CSV table of C-alpha atoms and ligand atoms in Angstrom, one decimal:
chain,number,residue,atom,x,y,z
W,1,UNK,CA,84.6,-159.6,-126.5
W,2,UNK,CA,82.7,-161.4,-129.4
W,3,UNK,CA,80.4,-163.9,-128.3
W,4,UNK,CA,78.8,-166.2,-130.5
W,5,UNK,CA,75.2,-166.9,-130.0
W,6,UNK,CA,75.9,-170.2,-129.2
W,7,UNK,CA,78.3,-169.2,-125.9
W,8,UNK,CA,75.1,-166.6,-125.2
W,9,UNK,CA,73.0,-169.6,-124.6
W,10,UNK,CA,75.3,-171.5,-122.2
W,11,UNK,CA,76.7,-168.6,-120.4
W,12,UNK,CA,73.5,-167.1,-119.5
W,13,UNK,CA,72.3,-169.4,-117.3
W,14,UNK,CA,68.2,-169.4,-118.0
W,15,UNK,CA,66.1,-169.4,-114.8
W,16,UNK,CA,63.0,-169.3,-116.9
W,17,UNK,CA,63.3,-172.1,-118.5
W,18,UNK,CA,64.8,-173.9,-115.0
W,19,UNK,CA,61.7,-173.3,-114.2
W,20,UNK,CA,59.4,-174.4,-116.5
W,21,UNK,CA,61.1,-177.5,-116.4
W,22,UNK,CA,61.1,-178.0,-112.8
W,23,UNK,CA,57.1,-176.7,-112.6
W,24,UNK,CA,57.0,-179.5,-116.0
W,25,UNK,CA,58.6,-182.5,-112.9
W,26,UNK,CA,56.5,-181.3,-110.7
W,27,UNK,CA,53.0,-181.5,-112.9
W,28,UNK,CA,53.9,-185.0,-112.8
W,29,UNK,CA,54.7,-185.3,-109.4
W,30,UNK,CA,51.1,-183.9,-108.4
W,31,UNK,CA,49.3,-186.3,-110.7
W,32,UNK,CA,51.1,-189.3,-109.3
W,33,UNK,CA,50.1,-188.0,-105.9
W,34,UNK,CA,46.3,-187.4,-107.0
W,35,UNK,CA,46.5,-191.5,-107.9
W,36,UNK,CA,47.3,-191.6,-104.4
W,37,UNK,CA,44.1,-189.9,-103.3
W,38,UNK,CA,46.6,-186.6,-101.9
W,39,UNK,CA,46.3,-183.5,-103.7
W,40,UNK,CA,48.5,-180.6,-102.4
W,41,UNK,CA,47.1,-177.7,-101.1
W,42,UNK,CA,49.2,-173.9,-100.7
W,43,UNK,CA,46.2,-171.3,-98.8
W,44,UNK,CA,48.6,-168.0,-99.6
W,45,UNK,CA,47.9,-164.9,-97.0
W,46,UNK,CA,47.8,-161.6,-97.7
W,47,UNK,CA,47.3,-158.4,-95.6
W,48,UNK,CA,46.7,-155.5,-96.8
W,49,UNK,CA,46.8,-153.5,-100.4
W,50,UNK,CA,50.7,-153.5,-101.6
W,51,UNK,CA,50.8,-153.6,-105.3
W,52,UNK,CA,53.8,-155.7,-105.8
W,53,UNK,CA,52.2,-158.2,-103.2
W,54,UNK,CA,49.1,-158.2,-104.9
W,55,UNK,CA,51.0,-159.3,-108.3
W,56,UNK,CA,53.3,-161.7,-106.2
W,57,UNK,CA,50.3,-163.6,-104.6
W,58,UNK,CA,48.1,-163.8,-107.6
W,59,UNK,CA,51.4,-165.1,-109.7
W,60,UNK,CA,51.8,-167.7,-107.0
W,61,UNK,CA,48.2,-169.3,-107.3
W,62,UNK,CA,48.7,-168.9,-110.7
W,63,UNK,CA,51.9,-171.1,-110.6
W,64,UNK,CA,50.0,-173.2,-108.3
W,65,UNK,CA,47.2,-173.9,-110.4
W,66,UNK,CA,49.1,-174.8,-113.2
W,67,UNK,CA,51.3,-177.8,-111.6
W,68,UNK,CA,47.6,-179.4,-110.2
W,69,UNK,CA,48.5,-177.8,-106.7
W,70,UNK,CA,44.9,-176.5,-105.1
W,71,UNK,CA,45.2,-173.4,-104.7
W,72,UNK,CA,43.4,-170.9,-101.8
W,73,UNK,CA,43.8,-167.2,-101.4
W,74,UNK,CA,43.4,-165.3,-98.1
W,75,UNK,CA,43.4,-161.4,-99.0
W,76,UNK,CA,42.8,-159.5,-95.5
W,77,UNK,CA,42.6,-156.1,-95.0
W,78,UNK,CA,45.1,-153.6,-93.4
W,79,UNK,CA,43.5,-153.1,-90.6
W,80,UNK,CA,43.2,-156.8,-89.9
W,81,UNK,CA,44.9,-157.2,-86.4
W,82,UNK,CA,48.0,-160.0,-85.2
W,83,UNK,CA,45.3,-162.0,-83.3
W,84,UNK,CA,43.3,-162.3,-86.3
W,85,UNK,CA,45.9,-163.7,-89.0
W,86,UNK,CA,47.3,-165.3,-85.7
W,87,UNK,CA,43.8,-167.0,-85.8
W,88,UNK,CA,43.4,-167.6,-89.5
W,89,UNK,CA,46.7,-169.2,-89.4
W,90,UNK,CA,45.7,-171.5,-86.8
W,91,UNK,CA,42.5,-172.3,-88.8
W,92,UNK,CA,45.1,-173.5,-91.5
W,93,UNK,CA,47.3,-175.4,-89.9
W,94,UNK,CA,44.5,-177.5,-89.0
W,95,UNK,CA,43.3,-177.8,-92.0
W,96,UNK,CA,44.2,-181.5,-93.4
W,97,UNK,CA,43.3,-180.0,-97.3
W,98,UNK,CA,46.6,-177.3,-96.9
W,99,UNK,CA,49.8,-178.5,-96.8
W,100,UNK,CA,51.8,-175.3,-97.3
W,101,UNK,CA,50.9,-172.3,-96.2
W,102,UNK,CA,52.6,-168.8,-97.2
W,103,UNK,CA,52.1,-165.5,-95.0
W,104,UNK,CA,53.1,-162.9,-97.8
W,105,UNK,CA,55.7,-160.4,-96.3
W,106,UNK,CA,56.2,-157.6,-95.7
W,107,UNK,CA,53.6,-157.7,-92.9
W,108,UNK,CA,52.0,-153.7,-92.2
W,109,UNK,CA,53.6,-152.9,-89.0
W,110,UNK,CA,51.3,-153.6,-86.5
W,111,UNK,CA,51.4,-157.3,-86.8
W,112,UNK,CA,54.8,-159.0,-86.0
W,113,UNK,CA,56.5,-160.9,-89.1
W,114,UNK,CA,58.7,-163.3,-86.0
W,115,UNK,CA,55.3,-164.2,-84.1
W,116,UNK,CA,53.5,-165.3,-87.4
W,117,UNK,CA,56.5,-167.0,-89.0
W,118,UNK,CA,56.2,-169.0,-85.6
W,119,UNK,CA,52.8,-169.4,-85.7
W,120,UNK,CA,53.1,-171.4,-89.1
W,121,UNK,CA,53.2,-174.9,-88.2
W,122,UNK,CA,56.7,-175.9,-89.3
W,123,UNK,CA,55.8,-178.9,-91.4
W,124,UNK,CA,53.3,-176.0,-93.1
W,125,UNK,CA,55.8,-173.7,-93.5
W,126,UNK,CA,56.2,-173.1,-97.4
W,127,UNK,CA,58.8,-170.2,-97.5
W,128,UNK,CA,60.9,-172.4,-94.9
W,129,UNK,CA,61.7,-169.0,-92.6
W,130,UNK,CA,60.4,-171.3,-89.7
W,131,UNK,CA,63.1,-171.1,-87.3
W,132,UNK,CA,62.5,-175.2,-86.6
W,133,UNK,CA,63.3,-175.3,-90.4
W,134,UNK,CA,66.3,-172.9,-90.3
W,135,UNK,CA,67.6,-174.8,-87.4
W,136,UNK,CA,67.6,-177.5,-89.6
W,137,UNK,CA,68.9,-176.6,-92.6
W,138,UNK,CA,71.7,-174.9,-90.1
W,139,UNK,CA,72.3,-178.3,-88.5
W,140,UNK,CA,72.9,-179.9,-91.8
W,141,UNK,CA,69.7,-182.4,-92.5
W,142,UNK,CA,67.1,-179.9,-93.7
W,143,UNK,CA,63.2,-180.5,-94.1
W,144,UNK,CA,61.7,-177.1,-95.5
W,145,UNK,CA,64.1,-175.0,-97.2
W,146,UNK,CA,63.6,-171.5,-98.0
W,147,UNK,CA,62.3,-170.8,-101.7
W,148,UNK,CA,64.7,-167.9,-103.1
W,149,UNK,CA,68.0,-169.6,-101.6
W,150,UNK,CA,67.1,-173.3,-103.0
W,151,UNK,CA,66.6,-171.6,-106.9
W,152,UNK,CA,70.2,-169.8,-106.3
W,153,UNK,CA,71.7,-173.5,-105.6
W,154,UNK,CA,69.2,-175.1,-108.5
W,155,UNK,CA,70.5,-172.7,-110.6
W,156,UNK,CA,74.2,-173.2,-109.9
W,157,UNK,CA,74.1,-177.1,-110.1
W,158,UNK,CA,72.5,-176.4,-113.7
W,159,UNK,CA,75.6,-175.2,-114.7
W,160,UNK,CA,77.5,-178.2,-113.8
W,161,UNK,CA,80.2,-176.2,-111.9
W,162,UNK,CA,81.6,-178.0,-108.9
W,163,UNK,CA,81.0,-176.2,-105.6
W,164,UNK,CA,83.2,-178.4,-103.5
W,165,UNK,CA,86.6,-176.8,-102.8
W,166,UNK,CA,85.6,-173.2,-104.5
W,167,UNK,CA,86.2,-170.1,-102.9
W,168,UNK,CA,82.5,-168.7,-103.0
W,169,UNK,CA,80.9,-165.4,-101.9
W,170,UNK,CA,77.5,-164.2,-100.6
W,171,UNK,CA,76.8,-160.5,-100.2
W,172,UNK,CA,73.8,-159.8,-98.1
W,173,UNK,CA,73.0,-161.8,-94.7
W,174,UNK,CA,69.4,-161.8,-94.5
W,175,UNK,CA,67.4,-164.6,-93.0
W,176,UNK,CA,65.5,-164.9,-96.5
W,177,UNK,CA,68.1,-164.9,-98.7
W,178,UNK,CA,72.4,-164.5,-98.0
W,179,UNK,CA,72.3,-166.6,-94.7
W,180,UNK,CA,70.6,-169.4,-96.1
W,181,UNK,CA,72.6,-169.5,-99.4
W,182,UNK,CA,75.5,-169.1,-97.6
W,183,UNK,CA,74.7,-172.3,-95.0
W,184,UNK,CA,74.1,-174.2,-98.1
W,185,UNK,CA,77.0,-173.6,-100.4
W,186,UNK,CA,79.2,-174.5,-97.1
W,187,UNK,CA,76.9,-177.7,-97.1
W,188,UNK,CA,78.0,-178.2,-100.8
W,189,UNK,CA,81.7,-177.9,-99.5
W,190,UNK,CA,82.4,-174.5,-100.5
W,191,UNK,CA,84.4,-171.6,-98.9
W,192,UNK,CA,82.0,-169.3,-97.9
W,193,UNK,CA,82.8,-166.0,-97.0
W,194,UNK,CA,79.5,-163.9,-96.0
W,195,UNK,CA,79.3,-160.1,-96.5
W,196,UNK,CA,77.3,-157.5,-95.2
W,197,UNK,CA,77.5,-152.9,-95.3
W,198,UNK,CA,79.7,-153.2,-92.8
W,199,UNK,CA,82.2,-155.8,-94.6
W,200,UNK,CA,85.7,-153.9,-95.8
W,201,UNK,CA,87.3,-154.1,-98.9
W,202,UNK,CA,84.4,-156.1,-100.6
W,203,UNK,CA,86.1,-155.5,-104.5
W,204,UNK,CA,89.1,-157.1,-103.5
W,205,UNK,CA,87.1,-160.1,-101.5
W,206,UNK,CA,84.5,-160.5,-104.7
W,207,UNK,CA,88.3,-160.5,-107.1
W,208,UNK,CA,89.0,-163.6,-105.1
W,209,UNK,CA,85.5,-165.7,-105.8
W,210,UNK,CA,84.7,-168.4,-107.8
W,211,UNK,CA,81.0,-168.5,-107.1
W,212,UNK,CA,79.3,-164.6,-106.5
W,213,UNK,CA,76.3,-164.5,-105.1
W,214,UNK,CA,74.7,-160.9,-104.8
W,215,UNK,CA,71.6,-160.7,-102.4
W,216,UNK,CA,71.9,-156.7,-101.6
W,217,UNK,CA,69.3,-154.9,-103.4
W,218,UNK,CA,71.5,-152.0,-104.6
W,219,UNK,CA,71.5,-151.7,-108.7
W,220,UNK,CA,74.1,-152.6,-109.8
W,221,UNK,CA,76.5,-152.1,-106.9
W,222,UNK,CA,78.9,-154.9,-108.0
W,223,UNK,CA,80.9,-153.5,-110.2
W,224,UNK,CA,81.5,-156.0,-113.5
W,225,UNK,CA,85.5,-155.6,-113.3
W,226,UNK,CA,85.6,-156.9,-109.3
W,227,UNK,CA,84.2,-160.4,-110.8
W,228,UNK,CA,87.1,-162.7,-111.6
W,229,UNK,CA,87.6,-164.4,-114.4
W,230,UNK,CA,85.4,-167.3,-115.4
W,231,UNK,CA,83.7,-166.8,-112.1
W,232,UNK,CA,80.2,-167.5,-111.5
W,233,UNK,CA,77.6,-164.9,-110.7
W,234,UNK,CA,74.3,-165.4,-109.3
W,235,UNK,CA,72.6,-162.3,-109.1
W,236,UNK,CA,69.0,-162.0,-106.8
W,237,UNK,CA,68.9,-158.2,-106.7
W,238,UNK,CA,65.6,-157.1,-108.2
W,239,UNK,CA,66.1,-153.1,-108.2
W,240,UNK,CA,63.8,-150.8,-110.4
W,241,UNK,CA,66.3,-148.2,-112.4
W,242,UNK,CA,65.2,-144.5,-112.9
W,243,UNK,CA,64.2,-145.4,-116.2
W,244,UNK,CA,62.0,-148.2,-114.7
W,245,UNK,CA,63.8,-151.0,-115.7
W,246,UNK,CA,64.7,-153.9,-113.9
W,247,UNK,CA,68.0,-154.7,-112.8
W,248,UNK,CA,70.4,-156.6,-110.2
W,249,UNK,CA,72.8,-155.9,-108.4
W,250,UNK,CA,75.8,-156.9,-110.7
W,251,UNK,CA,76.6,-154.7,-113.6
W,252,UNK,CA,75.9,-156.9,-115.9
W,253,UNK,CA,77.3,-156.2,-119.0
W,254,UNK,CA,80.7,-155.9,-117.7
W,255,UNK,CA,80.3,-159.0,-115.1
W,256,UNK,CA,79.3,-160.7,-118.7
W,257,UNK,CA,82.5,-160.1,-120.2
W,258,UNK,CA,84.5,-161.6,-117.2
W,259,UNK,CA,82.0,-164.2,-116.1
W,260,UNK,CA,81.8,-168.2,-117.2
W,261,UNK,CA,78.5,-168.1,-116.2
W,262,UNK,CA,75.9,-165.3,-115.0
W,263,UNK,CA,72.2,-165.2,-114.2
W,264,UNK,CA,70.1,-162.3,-115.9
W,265,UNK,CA,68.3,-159.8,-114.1
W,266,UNK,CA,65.2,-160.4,-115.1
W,267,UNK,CA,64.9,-164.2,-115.9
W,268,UNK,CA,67.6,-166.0,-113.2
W,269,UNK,CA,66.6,-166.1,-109.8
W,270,UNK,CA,63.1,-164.8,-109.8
W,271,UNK,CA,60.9,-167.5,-111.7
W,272,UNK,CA,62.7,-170.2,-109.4
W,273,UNK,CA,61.4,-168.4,-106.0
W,274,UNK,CA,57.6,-169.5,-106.8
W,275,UNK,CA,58.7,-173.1,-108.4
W,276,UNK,CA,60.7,-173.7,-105.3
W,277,UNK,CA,57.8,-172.8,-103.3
W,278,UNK,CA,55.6,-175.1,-105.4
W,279,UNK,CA,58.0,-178.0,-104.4
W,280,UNK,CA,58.2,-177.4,-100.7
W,281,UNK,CA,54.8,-177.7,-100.9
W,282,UNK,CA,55.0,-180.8,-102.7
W,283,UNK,CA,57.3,-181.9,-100.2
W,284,UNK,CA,55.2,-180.8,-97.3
W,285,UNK,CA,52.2,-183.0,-98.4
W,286,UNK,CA,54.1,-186.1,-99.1
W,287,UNK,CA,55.5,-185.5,-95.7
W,288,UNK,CA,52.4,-185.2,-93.8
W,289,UNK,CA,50.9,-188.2,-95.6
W,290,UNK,CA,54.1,-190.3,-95.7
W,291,UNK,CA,53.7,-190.6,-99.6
Y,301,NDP,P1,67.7,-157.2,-97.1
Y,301,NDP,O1,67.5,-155.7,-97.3
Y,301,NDP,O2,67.0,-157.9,-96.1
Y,301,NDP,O3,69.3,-157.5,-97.0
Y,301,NDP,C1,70.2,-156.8,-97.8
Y,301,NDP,C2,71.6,-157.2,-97.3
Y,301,NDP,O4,72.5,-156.5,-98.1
Y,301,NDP,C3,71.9,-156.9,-95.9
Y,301,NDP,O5,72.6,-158.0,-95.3
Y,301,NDP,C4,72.9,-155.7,-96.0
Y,301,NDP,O6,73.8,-155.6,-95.0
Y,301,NDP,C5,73.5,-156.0,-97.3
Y,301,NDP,N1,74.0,-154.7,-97.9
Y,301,NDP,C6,73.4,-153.5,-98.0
Y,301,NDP,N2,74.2,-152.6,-98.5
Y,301,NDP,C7,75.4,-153.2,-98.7
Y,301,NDP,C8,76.7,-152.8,-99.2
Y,301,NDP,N3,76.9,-151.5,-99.6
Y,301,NDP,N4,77.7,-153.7,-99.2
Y,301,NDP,C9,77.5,-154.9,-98.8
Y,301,NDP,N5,76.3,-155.4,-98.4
Y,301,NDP,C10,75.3,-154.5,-98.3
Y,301,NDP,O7,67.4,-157.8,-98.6
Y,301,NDP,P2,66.9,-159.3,-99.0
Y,301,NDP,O8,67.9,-160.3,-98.6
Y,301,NDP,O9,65.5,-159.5,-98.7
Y,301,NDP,O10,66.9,-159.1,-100.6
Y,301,NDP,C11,68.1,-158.8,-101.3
Y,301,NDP,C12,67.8,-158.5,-102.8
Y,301,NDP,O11,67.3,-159.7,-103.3
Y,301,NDP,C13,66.7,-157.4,-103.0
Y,301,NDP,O12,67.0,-156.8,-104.2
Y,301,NDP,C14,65.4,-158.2,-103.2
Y,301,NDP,O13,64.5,-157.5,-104.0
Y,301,NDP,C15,66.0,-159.4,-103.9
Y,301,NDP,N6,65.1,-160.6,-103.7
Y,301,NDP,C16,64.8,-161.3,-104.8
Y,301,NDP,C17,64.0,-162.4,-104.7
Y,301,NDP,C18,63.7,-163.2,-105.9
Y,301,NDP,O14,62.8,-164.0,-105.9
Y,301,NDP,N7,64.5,-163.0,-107.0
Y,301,NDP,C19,63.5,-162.9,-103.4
Y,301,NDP,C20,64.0,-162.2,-102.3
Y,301,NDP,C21,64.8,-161.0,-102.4
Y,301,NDP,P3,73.5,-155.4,-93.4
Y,301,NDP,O15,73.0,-156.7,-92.9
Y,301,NDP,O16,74.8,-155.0,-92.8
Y,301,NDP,O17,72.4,-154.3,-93.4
């Protein structure tokens, strides 16, 4: 298929410049708020040495920083035991300055991810993995949603495709990621079916789909010719190739050809996880100070 470069542009759906934009809203958002004498505070935690954790927590304060959003960094070691982050957390939830706070997972294994994600006070709770918050967003009037899920939904209202009535798919049920999106594309009134390693006959489900979303971490396991025509694909696989490339899990040139809108692998879902987080924690101190 020939594309012209024009089609490129409004196919690809551009999660880097999504968000820009929405950090761009949110800049202003902060400033107003300053007027206001609140200025919203994210303390990020972070135990032990993983490099891709590292990168992640030092991208977020960067992100931070840049909106007007105080920033504070909490680098523990590994050895660091649960009743210490348990305490450190507590510390923070009291802390009127910090309205978000983000407990960088994985955790190493001696501390327990459930306990801490509890121990978050849930109007603190950034990544929204609270269960309070998923209990609300389940129930249908959410507070704090979680960051990765809400990009995947920014991301398909930017492309002005109606949700309500469409036969959509997630692949992957985790609580971060394909549980969440799922509860809130049936919020949007579509037809969710939700699929898992164990789910059978996943081409033939997928060939069925108006909306795809992949959330599996398995390059490039959906195959480009299951996606149906004009279909749209929102890919959050981020899987390293043997070459060391990044990729999804869609294969995206041939999902490309079939697709009336896809997400690229790098530069769809990722830059909207740490905006999204930026604007819970927004939303988090307008909340606490009824602003
Ligand atoms: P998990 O490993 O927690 O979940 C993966 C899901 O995929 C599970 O539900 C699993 O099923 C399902 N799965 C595995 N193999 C298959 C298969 N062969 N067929 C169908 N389903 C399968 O991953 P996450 O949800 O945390 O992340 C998913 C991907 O998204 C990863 O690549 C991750 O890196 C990426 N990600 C990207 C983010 C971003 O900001 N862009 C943020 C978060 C994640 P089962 O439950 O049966 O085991």
């Amino acid at each position: 298929m020939t594309t012209t470069t024009t089609e490129t542009t409004t196919k690809v759906i551009d999660g880097k410049a999504a968000a820009k934009a929405l950090r761009a809203e949110l800049a202003t958002e902060v400033a107003e708020l300053k007027e206001l004498g609140v200025t919203p505070g994210l303390a990020v935690v972070l135990v032990g040495e993983d490099p891709a954790s590292k990168v992640y927590v030092r991208n977020k304060a960067r992100a931070s920083e840049e909106v007007g959003i105080r920033s504070v960094q909490h680098i523990l070691p590994e050895t660091t035991t649960e009743a210490e982050l348990l305490s450190l957390i507590g510390e923070l939830n009291a802390d009127s300055g910090i309205h978000g706070i983000l407990v960088q997972l994985p955790l190493p294994i001696h501390i327990n991810e459930a306990t801490v994600i509890e121990t978050i006070s849930a109007e603190k709770d950034a990544d929204g993995f609270h269960p309070y918050n998923m209990g609300r967003l389940l129930t249908g009037s959410p507070t704090l949603e979680p960051c990765t899920p809400l990009g995947v939904m920014h991301l398909l209202r930017s492309t002005g495709v109606e949700t309500a009535g469409k036969d959509a798919i997630v692949i992957g049920r985790s609580n971060i990621v394909g549980k969440p999106v799922a509860v809130m594309l049936l919020k949007e009134n579509a037809t969710v079916t939700l699929c898992h390693s164990k789910t059978a006959n996943l081409p033939e489900k997928i060939a069925e789909a108006d909306i795809v979303v992949a959330a599996i971490g398995r390059a490039e396991m959906i195959l480009g010719e299951w996606i149906k025509e004009g279909a749209t694909v929102i890919d959050v696989g981020m899987n390293r190739k043997a070459d060391g490339k990044l990729c999804g899990d869609v294969e995206y040139a041939e999902a490309f050809k079939r697709a009336a809108h896809i997400t690229p692998v790098p530069g769809g879902v990722g830059p909207m996880t740490i905006a999204m987080l930026l604007k819970n924690t927004v939303s988090a101190a307008r909340r606490i100070h009824k602003v």
